[in-house]
Amino acid sequence: MYKSKQNAGRGAGILSALQATSMVDSRASLPAEILVAILDYLPVADQMRFARASRRMQEMVYDDTRWVSRLRAMGCWDELEARKRFEDAIKRRREAAQQAKEQIKTPTGSTANEQAVNPTSPASTTLFDAAAEGHTRKASADEDNRRRRMSELRDGFEATNIGNTVVKDGPASNPDAYLDVFKHSRSIRGGARQEFGKIYGALAPFYFDLVRATSHADPILFKAFRDPERQGRMLANLTRFARSDWAAGCLEREEKLQSMVGIFESAVLREFEQGYEFWDVDGRMKRYAHVLHELNGQGGVDLFIQKHPIFDDAELQFNPVACLSRAIPDEITLEPSRLFFEMLLAKVNDQASVMARIFPQPGKVFWGLLERIKDDIIMEYTTPLFDEAHDRSIAAYLKAVSGVFEQTLLFFQSLTPPPGSGEDVKAKAKELTLRVFEPHLDLYLQEELDFFTKHAEMEVSLWEKKLSEQDSTLESFYMSNINRSADKKDFLSSFKKVVMMPVTALPSIGSPFATASTASTAKQPVPNGATGAAGLTTQLSRPGTPSLSIPMEGRKSPLPDQAPTDELAAKAALMASKLEGIKSLFSIEVALNLVHTAKVSLGRTSVFMTLGGQVGEEAREQCANMFVVLLRILGQRHVKPGFDRAVDHLSHYNPREVSDHNQQGVAPLVTFIELVNVGDLISQMVDVFYEQQLAAPKIADKDDFLDPSGLAKKKFEQMLDESVAAGLNKGIDVLMDEVEYLHGTMQLPTDYNPAPSTAAAATLSGGDAAEKPARDESDMGPTPTAKRIVELVSSHTKMLTGTTDKSMLDVFNGEVGLRLFTAICKHLKRQRISTDGAIKLIADMNLYFDYVRTLRNQDLLAYFRALRELSQIYLIDPEHAKDMASVIADGDRFAGIFRAEEVYEYAQRRADWYHVRKKVERAMYGLECSVM
């Protein structure tokens, strides 16, 4: 009740009156939460009585959320449907309001006249409103119907309104109305109580009658519904209805209901089993399978799978060990397993049509049977096979797991489930195959990686062992006829002989310093009929470039029929054999074998990637690990040590120890470039393998710079580039040693300082009328030495074209050009050059310049252009000393390559320098004074 503390004065504002008013409620009441909690434990009938107590209690009972929760517990509430109905109702009300507004709206300008003529206008009072009268009558009729329904609900089956059907004579008149009560349920916001009332009115009498029954013959349900199909449906409805029973004693009622359902199910299962024993597919099996499906949907399925004759079929009794016993050691034949899966597939697909005839949902039964077949037939076949194969041979085990996996996956993918199964056969096949092989996958993936690693290391070890044994055999053969006891007595002298072998034993062909004594010494006869020079030349001469397809056993150093007895000849032959063996330091055949083995292992492992998920990811990672192991063993164990030994052989090369210098190139460098070609072929092979076996099947991600396979490939290529670069660097040293050797042995002193002719000699001795000797115009070209050097260097630079990276090739050519420039400068400082010989020198410099131009290196071309300009100082006549001095002092002439001091040093190599020195120095001093 409301009381006012003070009276508000007349005329006071409404705000002051409200501020002076206080509300005091003196009535006692329970909190609404307690009342709601009590209502949750009341039976439905008691809740109706509770609602009659007061309006507030009625609001609590009629709260729509209370009945929505009960409908949701029975699975009868669809929130999407309720929302759609609510939105449609709002839309209809808006449309009705709009239509009513349009009907009562009066046009502009006719309001007064219509009111005068029409007495039923809104401004007047109507005596009779048909629409209002209709609404009143309809509301009165609805109230009468509601009261009648409430009374009929208490009376039982006399007149029950189920859905849109009124049943007056109970289940006997329309049993489907009771059985399909859940199908007629609708989701309506604000109407949940009414919908629950329909379900309650149809099922509650059966429900409470059944829980009060003392035996299975007492419930009225089995009297109202005679056939087992309807009995099963009603029991299923009551089981569903029991989920909304939250009142006190609900657990006992549910237990009693389940006990009655169990009794009924046992009776139906006995009938189904009897039909199963007689294989009455279209009779009792089909009928009672449908009853069991209506009841709970699982009892008949479990019985059908448990007693299925396929598990005792004698035709499926295959021996898994037959795959191993019929094959050679380390191998396996998959023909028996293929026959096993073909027989099983035919029998399972034949049962699919039988299931479609028996069960209303044959797809569920089909995949349930497959689960049992997977456990009791397939795994009982594969597990003993894998265990026995693992005990016998790892190679056979790997082939068995991968091969049987493909057969198992194909078996599940080839199944033809009954129509309407609703399962994706491919997805289900992957799931079932994974369950079969999941216990074996971890062991298989680890064994596959270990097997490949051991095989690759064994292949490389065998190659190294054969190489070592062949070298030992070669050394033993060449040293077999040497008297070791004599060597032990005079080891130092023997060592000196070997070290000085090129000087004392080999003639320097083409060398101007060769003497008759050395030649005669070299031609002395040797025991066993071998000559020193001839025998050494035969052994030291490098044979032709072999084909890359020649295996190691066919290395081009065939053993002669008889071993030399001279230690010098034996050591020389052994050195030549080692230089020849550079190309056998690593083999493309070994690389091919490793790549082929990796391809086989990847092929076996990659099939598991089809399973997807975590297992597929593990298989993909293991494939990537195999590629990493391949590159590690191929690169670090095979290719890199081969390049290291090749570089070591190159570092021991001495051109003075070789007798034949008339070949196209330097023998060890040519052989090393052949080794570079083999390395390039291996690199290309690895690249193709990466693209086809890893990038294409998505094992490696080319766009991921952190991908392990890509990182391993880059590391391998970097190692190969570094090894090639180190070898080429050492090869440049060897090439320049050969250039210096050719300079020292082929360049005659008379090439750049020819002897004067007879007439010239007479003139120099005192002749008055003699003229200068005329030059031989036919001998104006470059010297043979320059031609040979250009031919040698160009042949080696051309060998690398197309086999190495362009950047590396440019660096190699640039380094060769600079080193050649240094060698030529060094050679010029050792020569005496006359004015007549300057023609030859200029021709040689032009030849070098033309060669360097082919390298397309402008920086390098500037050096040889300076050399060409430098050679002009030797052509200047001695009488023109001032011109010579101006050339020497002109720094721009040589583009900064040579300083004036260096040009002056080269000018000292003129043959007439001591005659022109004072004039040149005086002229240079004059130039310096004029500049100052």
Coordinates of C-alpha atoms in Angstrom, one line a residue, residues 390-926:
H390 CA 59.6 -58.1 -40.0
D391 CA 61.3 -61.1 -38.4
R392 CA 62.5 -62.5 -41.8
S393 CA 63.7 -59.4 -43.6
I394 CA 63.3 -55.6 -43.3
A395 CA 63.1 -55.2 -47.1
A396 CA 60.3 -57.7 -47.3
Y397 CA 58.5 -56.0 -44.4
L398 CA 58.6 -52.6 -46.0
K399 CA 57.3 -54.0 -49.3
A400 CA 54.6 -55.9 -47.4
V401 CA 53.3 -52.9 -45.5
S402 CA 53.2 -50.6 -48.4
G403 CA 51.8 -53.1 -50.9
V404 CA 49.1 -54.5 -48.5
F405 CA 48.1 -50.9 -47.6
E406 CA 47.4 -50.1 -51.3
Q407 CA 45.3 -53.3 -51.6
T408 CA 43.4 -52.6 -48.4
L409 CA 42.6 -49.0 -49.4
L410 CA 41.5 -50.3 -52.8
F411 CA 39.3 -52.9 -51.1
F412 CA 37.4 -50.3 -49.0
Q413 CA 37.1 -47.9 -52.0
S414 CA 35.6 -50.7 -54.2
L415 CA 32.8 -51.4 -51.8
T416 CA 29.2 -50.8 -53.0
P417 CA 27.1 -49.9 -50.0
P418 CA 23.3 -50.2 -50.1
P419 CA 21.5 -47.2 -51.7
G420 CA 20.8 -44.3 -49.3
S421 CA 23.6 -45.1 -46.9
G422 CA 24.6 -41.4 -46.8
E423 CA 28.3 -42.1 -46.3
D424 CA 31.1 -40.9 -48.5
V425 CA 32.8 -44.2 -49.6
K426 CA 36.2 -42.6 -50.1
A427 CA 36.3 -40.8 -46.8
K428 CA 35.0 -44.0 -45.0
A429 CA 37.7 -46.1 -46.9
K430 CA 40.4 -43.8 -45.6
E431 CA 39.1 -44.0 -42.0
L432 CA 38.8 -47.8 -42.0
T433 CA 42.2 -48.2 -43.7
L434 CA 43.8 -46.0 -41.1
R435 CA 42.4 -48.1 -38.3
V436 CA 43.9 -51.2 -39.8
F437 CA 47.4 -49.8 -40.3
E438 CA 47.6 -47.3 -37.3
P439 CA 49.3 -49.9 -35.1
H440 CA 52.0 -50.4 -37.7
L441 CA 52.7 -46.9 -39.0
D442 CA 55.2 -45.6 -36.5
L443 CA 57.4 -48.7 -36.8
Y444 CA 57.1 -48.8 -40.6
L445 CA 58.0 -45.1 -41.1
Q446 CA 61.1 -45.4 -38.8
E447 CA 62.2 -48.7 -40.5
E448 CA 61.8 -47.2 -43.9
L449 CA 64.1 -44.2 -43.1
D450 CA 66.6 -46.5 -41.4
F451 CA 66.6 -48.9 -44.3
F452 CA 67.3 -46.2 -46.8
T453 CA 70.0 -44.6 -44.7
K454 CA 71.8 -47.9 -44.2
H455 CA 71.5 -48.8 -47.9
A456 CA 72.8 -45.4 -49.0
E457 CA 75.8 -45.5 -46.6
M458 CA 76.5 -49.1 -47.7
E459 CA 76.6 -48.1 -51.4
V460 CA 79.0 -45.3 -50.7
S461 CA 81.2 -47.5 -48.5
L462 CA 81.3 -50.2 -51.1
W463 CA 82.4 -47.6 -53.7
E464 CA 85.1 -46.3 -51.4
K465 CA 86.2 -49.8 -50.6
K466 CA 86.5 -50.7 -54.3
L467 CA 88.3 -47.5 -55.0
S468 CA 90.8 -48.2 -52.2
E469 CA 91.2 -51.8 -53.2
Q470 CA 91.8 -50.9 -56.8
D471 CA 94.4 -48.2 -55.8
S472 CA 96.1 -50.7 -53.6
T473 CA 96.0 -53.4 -56.3
L474 CA 97.5 -50.9 -58.7
E475 CA 100.3 -49.8 -56.4
S476 CA 101.0 -53.5 -55.5
F477 CA 101.2 -54.4 -59.2
Y478 CA 103.5 -51.6 -60.1
M479 CA 105.8 -52.1 -57.1
S480 CA 105.7 -55.9 -57.3
N481 CA 109.0 -56.3 -59.1
I482 CA 110.9 -53.8 -56.9
N483 CA 113.5 -55.2 -54.5
R484 CA 112.3 -53.9 -51.1
S485 CA 115.4 -55.1 -49.3
A486 CA 117.7 -53.0 -51.5
D487 CA 115.4 -50.0 -50.9
K488 CA 115.7 -50.4 -47.2
K489 CA 119.4 -50.2 -47.4
D490 CA 119.5 -47.1 -49.5
F491 CA 116.2 -45.4 -48.9
L492 CA 117.6 -41.8 -49.1
S493 CA 119.1 -42.3 -52.5
S494 CA 115.9 -44.0 -53.8
F495 CA 113.9 -41.0 -52.5
K496 CA 116.2 -38.5 -54.2
K497 CA 115.8 -40.5 -57.4
V498 CA 112.1 -40.2 -57.3
V499 CA 112.1 -36.5 -56.5
M500 CA 114.6 -35.7 -59.2
M501 CA 113.0 -38.0 -61.7
P502 CA 111.9 -35.3 -64.2
V503 CA 115.4 -33.8 -64.3
T504 CA 117.4 -37.0 -64.6
A505 CA 115.0 -39.2 -66.4
L506 CA 112.7 -37.2 -68.6
P507 CA 114.0 -35.1 -71.6
S508 CA 112.7 -31.5 -71.8
I509 CA 111.1 -31.6 -75.2
G510 CA 111.5 -28.3 -76.9
S511 CA 113.6 -26.8 -74.2
P512 CA 116.6 -24.8 -75.4
F513 CA 118.4 -25.9 -72.3
A514 CA 118.2 -29.6 -73.0
T515 CA 121.7 -31.1 -73.4
A516 CA 123.0 -34.1 -75.2
S517 CA 124.0 -35.7 -71.9
T518 CA 120.5 -35.7 -70.5
A519 CA 119.1 -37.1 -73.7
S520 CA 121.7 -39.8 -73.8
T521 CA 121.0 -40.6 -70.2
A522 CA 117.3 -40.9 -70.8
K523 CA 117.9 -43.3 -73.7
Q524 CA 120.0 -45.8 -71.8
P525 CA 118.4 -49.2 -71.8
V526 CA 116.5 -50.4 -68.8
P527 CA 116.2 -54.0 -67.5
N528 CA 113.3 -56.2 -68.7
G529 CA 113.4 -54.5 -72.1
A530 CA 111.8 -51.2 -71.1
T531 CA 113.4 -47.9 -72.0
G532 CA 113.3 -45.1 -69.5
A533 CA 111.9 -42.3 -71.8
A534 CA 109.7 -44.4 -73.8
G535 CA 108.3 -46.3 -70.9
L536 CA 107.7 -43.2 -68.8
T537 CA 106.1 -41.5 -71.7
T538 CA 103.8 -44.4 -72.2
Q539 CA 102.8 -44.4 -68.6
L540 CA 102.5 -40.6 -68.1
S541 CA 100.6 -39.9 -71.2
R542 CA 96.9 -39.3 -70.3
P543 CA 94.5 -41.5 -72.3
G544 CA 91.5 -40.1 -74.0
T545 CA 88.5 -38.7 -72.1
P546 CA 86.3 -41.6 -71.1
S547 CA 82.6 -41.7 -71.4
L548 CA 80.7 -40.9 -68.2
S549 CA 78.8 -44.1 -68.5
I550 CA 82.0 -46.2 -67.9
P551 CA 81.8 -47.8 -64.4
M552 CA 84.6 -47.7 -61.9
E553 CA 85.7 -51.2 -62.8
G554 CA 86.5 -50.0 -66.3
R555 CA 88.8 -47.1 -65.3
K556 CA 91.1 -46.0 -68.1
S557 CA 94.3 -47.2 -66.5
P558 CA 94.6 -50.7 -67.6
L559 CA 97.4 -52.7 -66.1
P560 CA 100.2 -53.6 -68.5
D561 CA 101.1 -57.2 -69.1
Q562 CA 104.2 -56.9 -67.0
A563 CA 105.0 -54.7 -64.1
P564 CA 108.1 -52.5 -64.4
T565 CA 111.1 -53.5 -62.4
D566 CA 112.6 -50.0 -62.3
E567 CA 111.3 -48.0 -59.3
L568 CA 111.4 -44.8 -61.4
A569 CA 109.1 -46.2 -64.0
A570 CA 106.8 -47.7 -61.4
K571 CA 106.5 -44.5 -59.5
A572 CA 105.8 -42.5 -62.7
A573 CA 103.2 -45.0 -63.8
L574 CA 101.5 -44.9 -60.4
M575 CA 101.5 -41.1 -60.5
A576 CA 99.9 -41.1 -63.9
S577 CA 97.3 -43.6 -62.8
K578 CA 96.3 -41.4 -59.8
L579 CA 96.0 -38.4 -62.1
E580 CA 93.9 -40.4 -64.4
G581 CA 91.8 -41.7 -61.4
I582 CA 90.5 -38.2 -60.7
K583 CA 87.4 -38.8 -62.8
S584 CA 86.7 -41.9 -60.7
L585 CA 86.6 -40.1 -57.4
F586 CA 82.8 -40.1 -57.4
S587 CA 80.5 -41.9 -59.7
I588 CA 77.3 -41.0 -61.5
E589 CA 76.3 -44.7 -61.2
V590 CA 76.4 -44.5 -57.4
A591 CA 74.3 -41.3 -57.5
L592 CA 71.8 -43.0 -59.8
N593 CA 71.6 -46.0 -57.5
L594 CA 71.0 -43.8 -54.5
V595 CA 68.4 -41.7 -56.3
H596 CA 66.6 -44.9 -57.5
T597 CA 66.6 -46.3 -53.9
A598 CA 65.2 -43.0 -52.6
K599 CA 62.5 -43.0 -55.3
V600 CA 61.4 -46.5 -54.3
S601 CA 61.4 -45.6 -50.6
L602 CA 59.5 -42.4 -51.3
G603 CA 57.0 -44.3 -53.5
R604 CA 56.3 -46.7 -50.7
T605 CA 56.0 -44.1 -48.0
S606 CA 54.0 -41.4 -50.0
V607 CA 51.0 -43.7 -50.4
F608 CA 50.2 -43.1 -46.7
M609 CA 49.9 -39.4 -47.4
T610 CA 46.5 -40.2 -49.0
L611 CA 45.1 -40.8 -45.5
G612 CA 45.5 -37.1 -44.6
G613 CA 45.4 -35.7 -41.1
Q614 CA 48.2 -36.4 -38.7
V615 CA 49.2 -39.7 -40.3
G616 CA 49.5 -38.1 -43.7
E617 CA 51.6 -35.3 -42.3
E618 CA 53.9 -37.8 -40.6
A619 CA 54.3 -39.7 -43.8
R620 CA 55.1 -36.4 -45.7
E621 CA 57.7 -35.4 -43.1
Q622 CA 59.3 -38.8 -43.4
C623 CA 59.5 -38.5 -47.2
A624 CA 61.2 -35.1 -46.7
N625 CA 63.6 -36.7 -44.2
M626 CA 64.6 -39.3 -46.8
F627 CA 65.4 -36.6 -49.3
V628 CA 67.5 -34.8 -46.7
V629 CA 69.4 -38.1 -46.0
L630 CA 69.9 -38.7 -49.7
L631 CA 71.5 -35.3 -50.2
R632 CA 73.6 -35.6 -47.0
I633 CA 75.1 -39.0 -48.0
L634 CA 75.4 -38.2 -51.7
G635 CA 76.9 -34.8 -51.0
Q636 CA 79.0 -35.2 -47.8
R637 CA 80.0 -38.8 -48.2
H638 CA 80.4 -39.1 -51.9
V639 CA 80.6 -35.9 -54.0
K640 CA 82.5 -33.6 -51.6
P641 CA 85.3 -36.1 -50.6
G642 CA 85.7 -36.8 -54.3
F643 CA 86.2 -33.1 -55.1
D644 CA 88.5 -32.8 -52.1
R645 CA 90.7 -35.6 -53.4
A646 CA 90.6 -34.2 -56.9
V647 CA 91.8 -30.8 -55.6
D648 CA 94.6 -32.6 -53.6
H649 CA 95.7 -34.4 -56.8
L650 CA 95.7 -31.1 -58.7
S651 CA 97.9 -29.5 -56.0
H652 CA 100.5 -32.2 -56.5
Y653 CA 100.6 -31.7 -60.3
N654 CA 104.0 -30.5 -61.7
P655 CA 104.2 -29.8 -65.4
R656 CA 107.9 -30.7 -65.4
E657 CA 107.0 -34.2 -64.5
V658 CA 104.9 -34.7 -67.6
S659 CA 106.6 -35.6 -70.9
D660 CA 103.7 -35.0 -73.4
H661 CA 102.6 -31.3 -73.5
N662 CA 101.2 -31.5 -77.0
Q663 CA 97.7 -32.5 -75.9
Q664 CA 94.6 -30.3 -76.2
G665 CA 94.8 -29.3 -72.5
V666 CA 96.4 -29.9 -69.2
A667 CA 95.6 -33.5 -68.4
P668 CA 94.6 -33.2 -64.7
L669 CA 92.6 -30.0 -65.3
V670 CA 90.8 -31.6 -68.2
T671 CA 90.0 -34.6 -66.0
F672 CA 88.8 -32.3 -63.2
I673 CA 86.5 -30.4 -65.6
E674 CA 85.1 -33.8 -66.6
L675 CA 84.5 -34.4 -62.9
V676 CA 82.7 -31.0 -62.8
N677 CA 80.6 -32.2 -65.6
V678 CA 79.7 -35.3 -63.6
G679 CA 78.9 -33.1 -60.6
D680 CA 76.7 -31.0 -62.8
L681 CA 74.9 -34.1 -64.1
I682 CA 74.3 -35.2 -60.5
S683 CA 73.0 -31.7 -59.6
Q684 CA 70.6 -31.8 -62.5
M685 CA 69.5 -35.3 -61.5
V686 CA 68.8 -34.1 -58.0
D687 CA 66.9 -31.1 -59.3
V688 CA 64.7 -33.3 -61.5
F689 CA 64.1 -35.7 -58.6
Y690 CA 63.1 -32.8 -56.4
E691 CA 60.7 -31.5 -58.9
Q692 CA 59.0 -34.8 -59.8
Q693 CA 59.1 -36.7 -56.5
L694 CA 58.8 -34.0 -53.9
A695 CA 57.4 -30.7 -55.4
A696 CA 54.8 -32.3 -57.7
P697 CA 53.1 -34.6 -55.0
K698 CA 53.3 -31.7 -52.5
I699 CA 55.8 -33.3 -50.3
A700 CA 57.9 -30.2 -50.4
D701 CA 56.6 -26.6 -50.7
K702 CA 58.7 -24.6 -53.1
D703 CA 57.2 -21.3 -51.8
D704 CA 58.3 -22.1 -48.2
F705 CA 61.9 -20.9 -47.7
L706 CA 62.0 -22.9 -44.4
D707 CA 61.0 -26.2 -46.0
P708 CA 63.5 -28.9 -44.9
S709 CA 63.7 -30.4 -48.4
G710 CA 64.3 -27.0 -50.0
L711 CA 67.0 -26.1 -47.4
A712 CA 68.8 -29.4 -48.0
K713 CA 68.7 -28.9 -51.7
K714 CA 70.2 -25.4 -51.4
K715 CA 72.8 -26.7 -49.1
F716 CA 73.8 -29.4 -51.5
E717 CA 74.0 -27.0 -54.4
Q718 CA 76.1 -24.6 -52.3
M719 CA 78.4 -27.4 -51.4
L720 CA 78.8 -28.4 -55.0
D721 CA 79.4 -24.8 -56.1
E722 CA 82.1 -24.4 -53.3
S723 CA 83.8 -27.7 -54.3
V724 CA 83.8 -26.7 -58.0
A725 CA 85.1 -23.3 -57.1
A726 CA 87.9 -24.7 -55.0
G727 CA 88.8 -27.1 -57.7
L728 CA 88.7 -24.5 -60.4
N729 CA 90.9 -22.2 -58.3
K730 CA 93.4 -25.0 -58.0
G731 CA 92.9 -25.7 -61.7
I732 CA 93.8 -22.1 -62.5
D733 CA 97.0 -22.6 -60.6
V734 CA 97.7 -25.8 -62.6
L735 CA 96.8 -24.0 -65.9
M736 CA 99.1 -21.1 -65.1
D737 CA 101.9 -23.5 -64.2
E738 CA 101.4 -25.1 -67.6
V739 CA 101.5 -21.6 -69.2
E740 CA 104.7 -20.7 -67.4
Y741 CA 106.1 -24.1 -68.4
L742 CA 105.3 -23.5 -72.0
H743 CA 106.8 -20.0 -71.8
G744 CA 110.0 -21.5 -70.4
T745 CA 110.3 -24.4 -72.7
M746 CA 108.7 -23.3 -76.1
Q747 CA 109.6 -19.6 -76.2
L748 CA 113.0 -19.4 -78.1
P749 CA 115.3 -16.5 -77.3
T750 CA 115.4 -15.7 -81.0
D751 CA 111.6 -15.2 -81.1
Y752 CA 111.8 -11.6 -79.7
N753 CA 115.5 -11.1 -80.3
P754 CA 116.3 -12.6 -83.8
A755 CA 120.0 -12.8 -84.8
P756 CA 121.0 -10.2 -87.4
S757 CA 121.4 -11.4 -91.0
T758 CA 124.8 -11.7 -92.7
A759 CA 124.5 -8.3 -94.4
A760 CA 123.6 -6.7 -91.2
A761 CA 126.5 -8.3 -89.4
A762 CA 128.9 -7.0 -92.1
T763 CA 127.5 -3.5 -91.6
L764 CA 128.0 -3.7 -87.9
S765 CA 131.6 -4.8 -88.5
G766 CA 132.4 -1.8 -90.6
G767 CA 130.7 -1.9 -93.9
D768 CA 129.8 1.5 -95.3
A769 CA 127.2 1.0 -98.0
A770 CA 125.3 -1.8 -96.4
E771 CA 121.7 -1.3 -95.5
K772 CA 119.5 -2.7 -92.7
P773 CA 118.5 -6.3 -93.1
A774 CA 115.1 -6.7 -94.7
R775 CA 112.3 -8.3 -92.5
D776 CA 110.8 -11.6 -93.6
E777 CA 107.2 -10.6 -94.3
S778 CA 106.1 -14.3 -94.3
D779 CA 107.1 -14.6 -90.6
M780 CA 105.1 -11.6 -89.2
G781 CA 102.5 -13.6 -87.3
P782 CA 102.5 -14.6 -83.6
T783 CA 104.9 -17.1 -82.2
P784 CA 104.1 -20.8 -81.8
T785 CA 104.3 -20.3 -78.0
A786 CA 101.6 -17.7 -78.0
K787 CA 99.4 -19.8 -80.3
R788 CA 99.8 -22.9 -78.0
I789 CA 99.1 -20.9 -74.9
V790 CA 95.9 -19.3 -76.4
E791 CA 94.8 -22.7 -77.6
L792 CA 95.4 -24.2 -74.2
V793 CA 93.7 -21.5 -72.2
S794 CA 90.7 -21.2 -74.5
S795 CA 90.2 -24.9 -74.6
H796 CA 89.8 -25.0 -70.8
T797 CA 87.5 -22.0 -70.6
K798 CA 85.3 -23.5 -73.3
M799 CA 85.0 -26.7 -71.4
L800 CA 83.1 -25.1 -68.6
T801 CA 80.5 -23.4 -70.9
G802 CA 77.1 -24.9 -70.1
T803 CA 78.3 -27.0 -67.2
T804 CA 78.6 -24.4 -64.5
D805 CA 76.6 -21.4 -63.3
K806 CA 77.1 -18.3 -65.5
S807 CA 78.3 -16.2 -62.5
M808 CA 80.9 -18.9 -61.6
L809 CA 81.9 -19.1 -65.2
D810 CA 82.4 -15.3 -65.4
V811 CA 84.5 -15.4 -62.2
F812 CA 86.6 -18.3 -63.6
N813 CA 87.2 -16.5 -66.9
G814 CA 88.1 -13.3 -65.2
E815 CA 90.5 -15.0 -62.9
V816 CA 92.1 -16.9 -65.8
G817 CA 92.5 -13.7 -67.7
L818 CA 94.1 -11.8 -64.8
R819 CA 96.5 -14.7 -64.1
L820 CA 97.3 -15.0 -67.8
F821 CA 98.1 -11.2 -67.8
T822 CA 100.4 -11.7 -64.8
A823 CA 102.1 -14.7 -66.4
I824 CA 102.7 -12.7 -69.6
C825 CA 104.1 -9.7 -67.7
K826 CA 106.4 -12.1 -65.8
H827 CA 107.5 -13.7 -69.0
L828 CA 108.3 -10.3 -70.6
K829 CA 110.6 -9.4 -67.8
R830 CA 112.7 -12.4 -68.6
Q831 CA 113.1 -11.7 -72.3
R832 CA 115.4 -9.6 -74.5
I833 CA 113.4 -7.9 -77.2
S834 CA 115.0 -6.2 -80.2
T835 CA 113.4 -3.8 -82.6
D836 CA 113.1 -6.6 -85.2
G837 CA 111.6 -9.0 -82.6
A838 CA 109.0 -6.4 -81.5
I839 CA 107.0 -7.4 -84.5
K840 CA 106.6 -10.9 -83.1
L841 CA 105.8 -9.5 -79.7
I842 CA 103.1 -7.2 -81.0
A843 CA 101.6 -10.1 -82.9
D844 CA 101.6 -12.1 -79.7
M845 CA 100.0 -9.3 -77.7
N846 CA 97.3 -8.9 -80.4
L847 CA 96.6 -12.6 -80.3
Y848 CA 96.2 -12.5 -76.5
F849 CA 94.0 -9.4 -76.9
D850 CA 91.7 -11.1 -79.5
Y851 CA 91.3 -14.1 -77.3
V852 CA 90.4 -12.0 -74.2
R853 CA 87.8 -10.2 -76.3
T854 CA 86.0 -13.4 -76.7
L855 CA 85.5 -13.6 -72.9
R856 CA 83.3 -10.5 -73.0
N857 CA 84.9 -8.9 -70.0
Q858 CA 85.5 -5.2 -70.5
D859 CA 87.5 -4.8 -67.3
L860 CA 89.8 -7.6 -68.3
L861 CA 90.1 -6.2 -71.8
A862 CA 91.7 -3.0 -70.4
Y863 CA 94.6 -5.0 -69.1
F864 CA 95.4 -6.6 -72.4
R865 CA 94.9 -3.3 -74.3
A866 CA 97.6 -1.9 -72.0
L867 CA 99.8 -4.8 -72.8
R868 CA 99.3 -4.1 -76.5
E869 CA 100.3 -0.5 -75.9
L870 CA 103.3 -1.6 -73.9
S871 CA 104.7 -3.7 -76.7
Q872 CA 105.0 -0.5 -78.9
I873 CA 108.0 0.7 -76.9
Y874 CA 110.1 -2.1 -78.3
L875 CA 109.3 -1.0 -81.9
I876 CA 110.6 2.5 -81.5
D877 CA 113.9 3.1 -83.3
P878 CA 116.9 3.8 -80.9
E879 CA 117.4 7.2 -82.6
H880 CA 114.0 8.4 -81.4
A881 CA 114.8 8.3 -77.7
K882 CA 112.6 11.3 -77.0
D883 CA 109.6 9.5 -78.4
M884 CA 110.4 6.5 -76.3
A885 CA 110.6 8.7 -73.2
S886 CA 107.3 10.3 -73.9
V887 CA 105.6 6.9 -74.3
I888 CA 107.1 5.8 -71.0
A889 CA 106.0 8.9 -69.2
D890 CA 102.5 8.9 -70.7
G891 CA 100.3 7.4 -67.9
D892 CA 97.0 7.9 -69.8
R893 CA 98.3 5.7 -72.6
F894 CA 98.1 2.7 -70.3
A895 CA 94.8 3.6 -68.6
G896 CA 96.4 3.3 -65.2
I897 CA 97.3 -0.3 -65.6
F898 CA 101.1 0.4 -65.7
R899 CA 102.8 3.2 -63.8
A900 CA 105.7 5.0 -65.4
E901 CA 108.2 3.2 -63.2
E902 CA 106.8 -0.2 -64.4
V903 CA 106.9 0.9 -68.0
Y904 CA 110.5 2.0 -67.5
E905 CA 111.2 -1.4 -66.0
Y906 CA 109.8 -3.1 -69.1
A907 CA 111.7 -0.8 -71.4
Q908 CA 114.9 -2.1 -69.9
R909 CA 114.2 -5.5 -71.6
R910 CA 115.1 -3.8 -75.0
A911 CA 118.1 -5.5 -76.5
D912 CA 119.7 -2.1 -77.2
W913 CA 118.9 -0.6 -73.8
Y914 CA 122.5 0.1 -72.8
H915 CA 122.9 2.1 -76.0
V916 CA 119.7 4.2 -75.6
R917 CA 119.5 4.3 -71.8
K918 CA 121.2 7.7 -71.4
K919 CA 119.2 9.3 -74.2
V920 CA 116.0 8.0 -72.8
E921 CA 116.7 9.1 -69.3
R922 CA 117.9 12.5 -70.5
A923 CA 114.7 12.9 -72.5
M924 CA 112.6 11.8 -69.5
Y925 CA 114.4 14.3 -67.3
G926 CA 113.7 17.0 -69.8

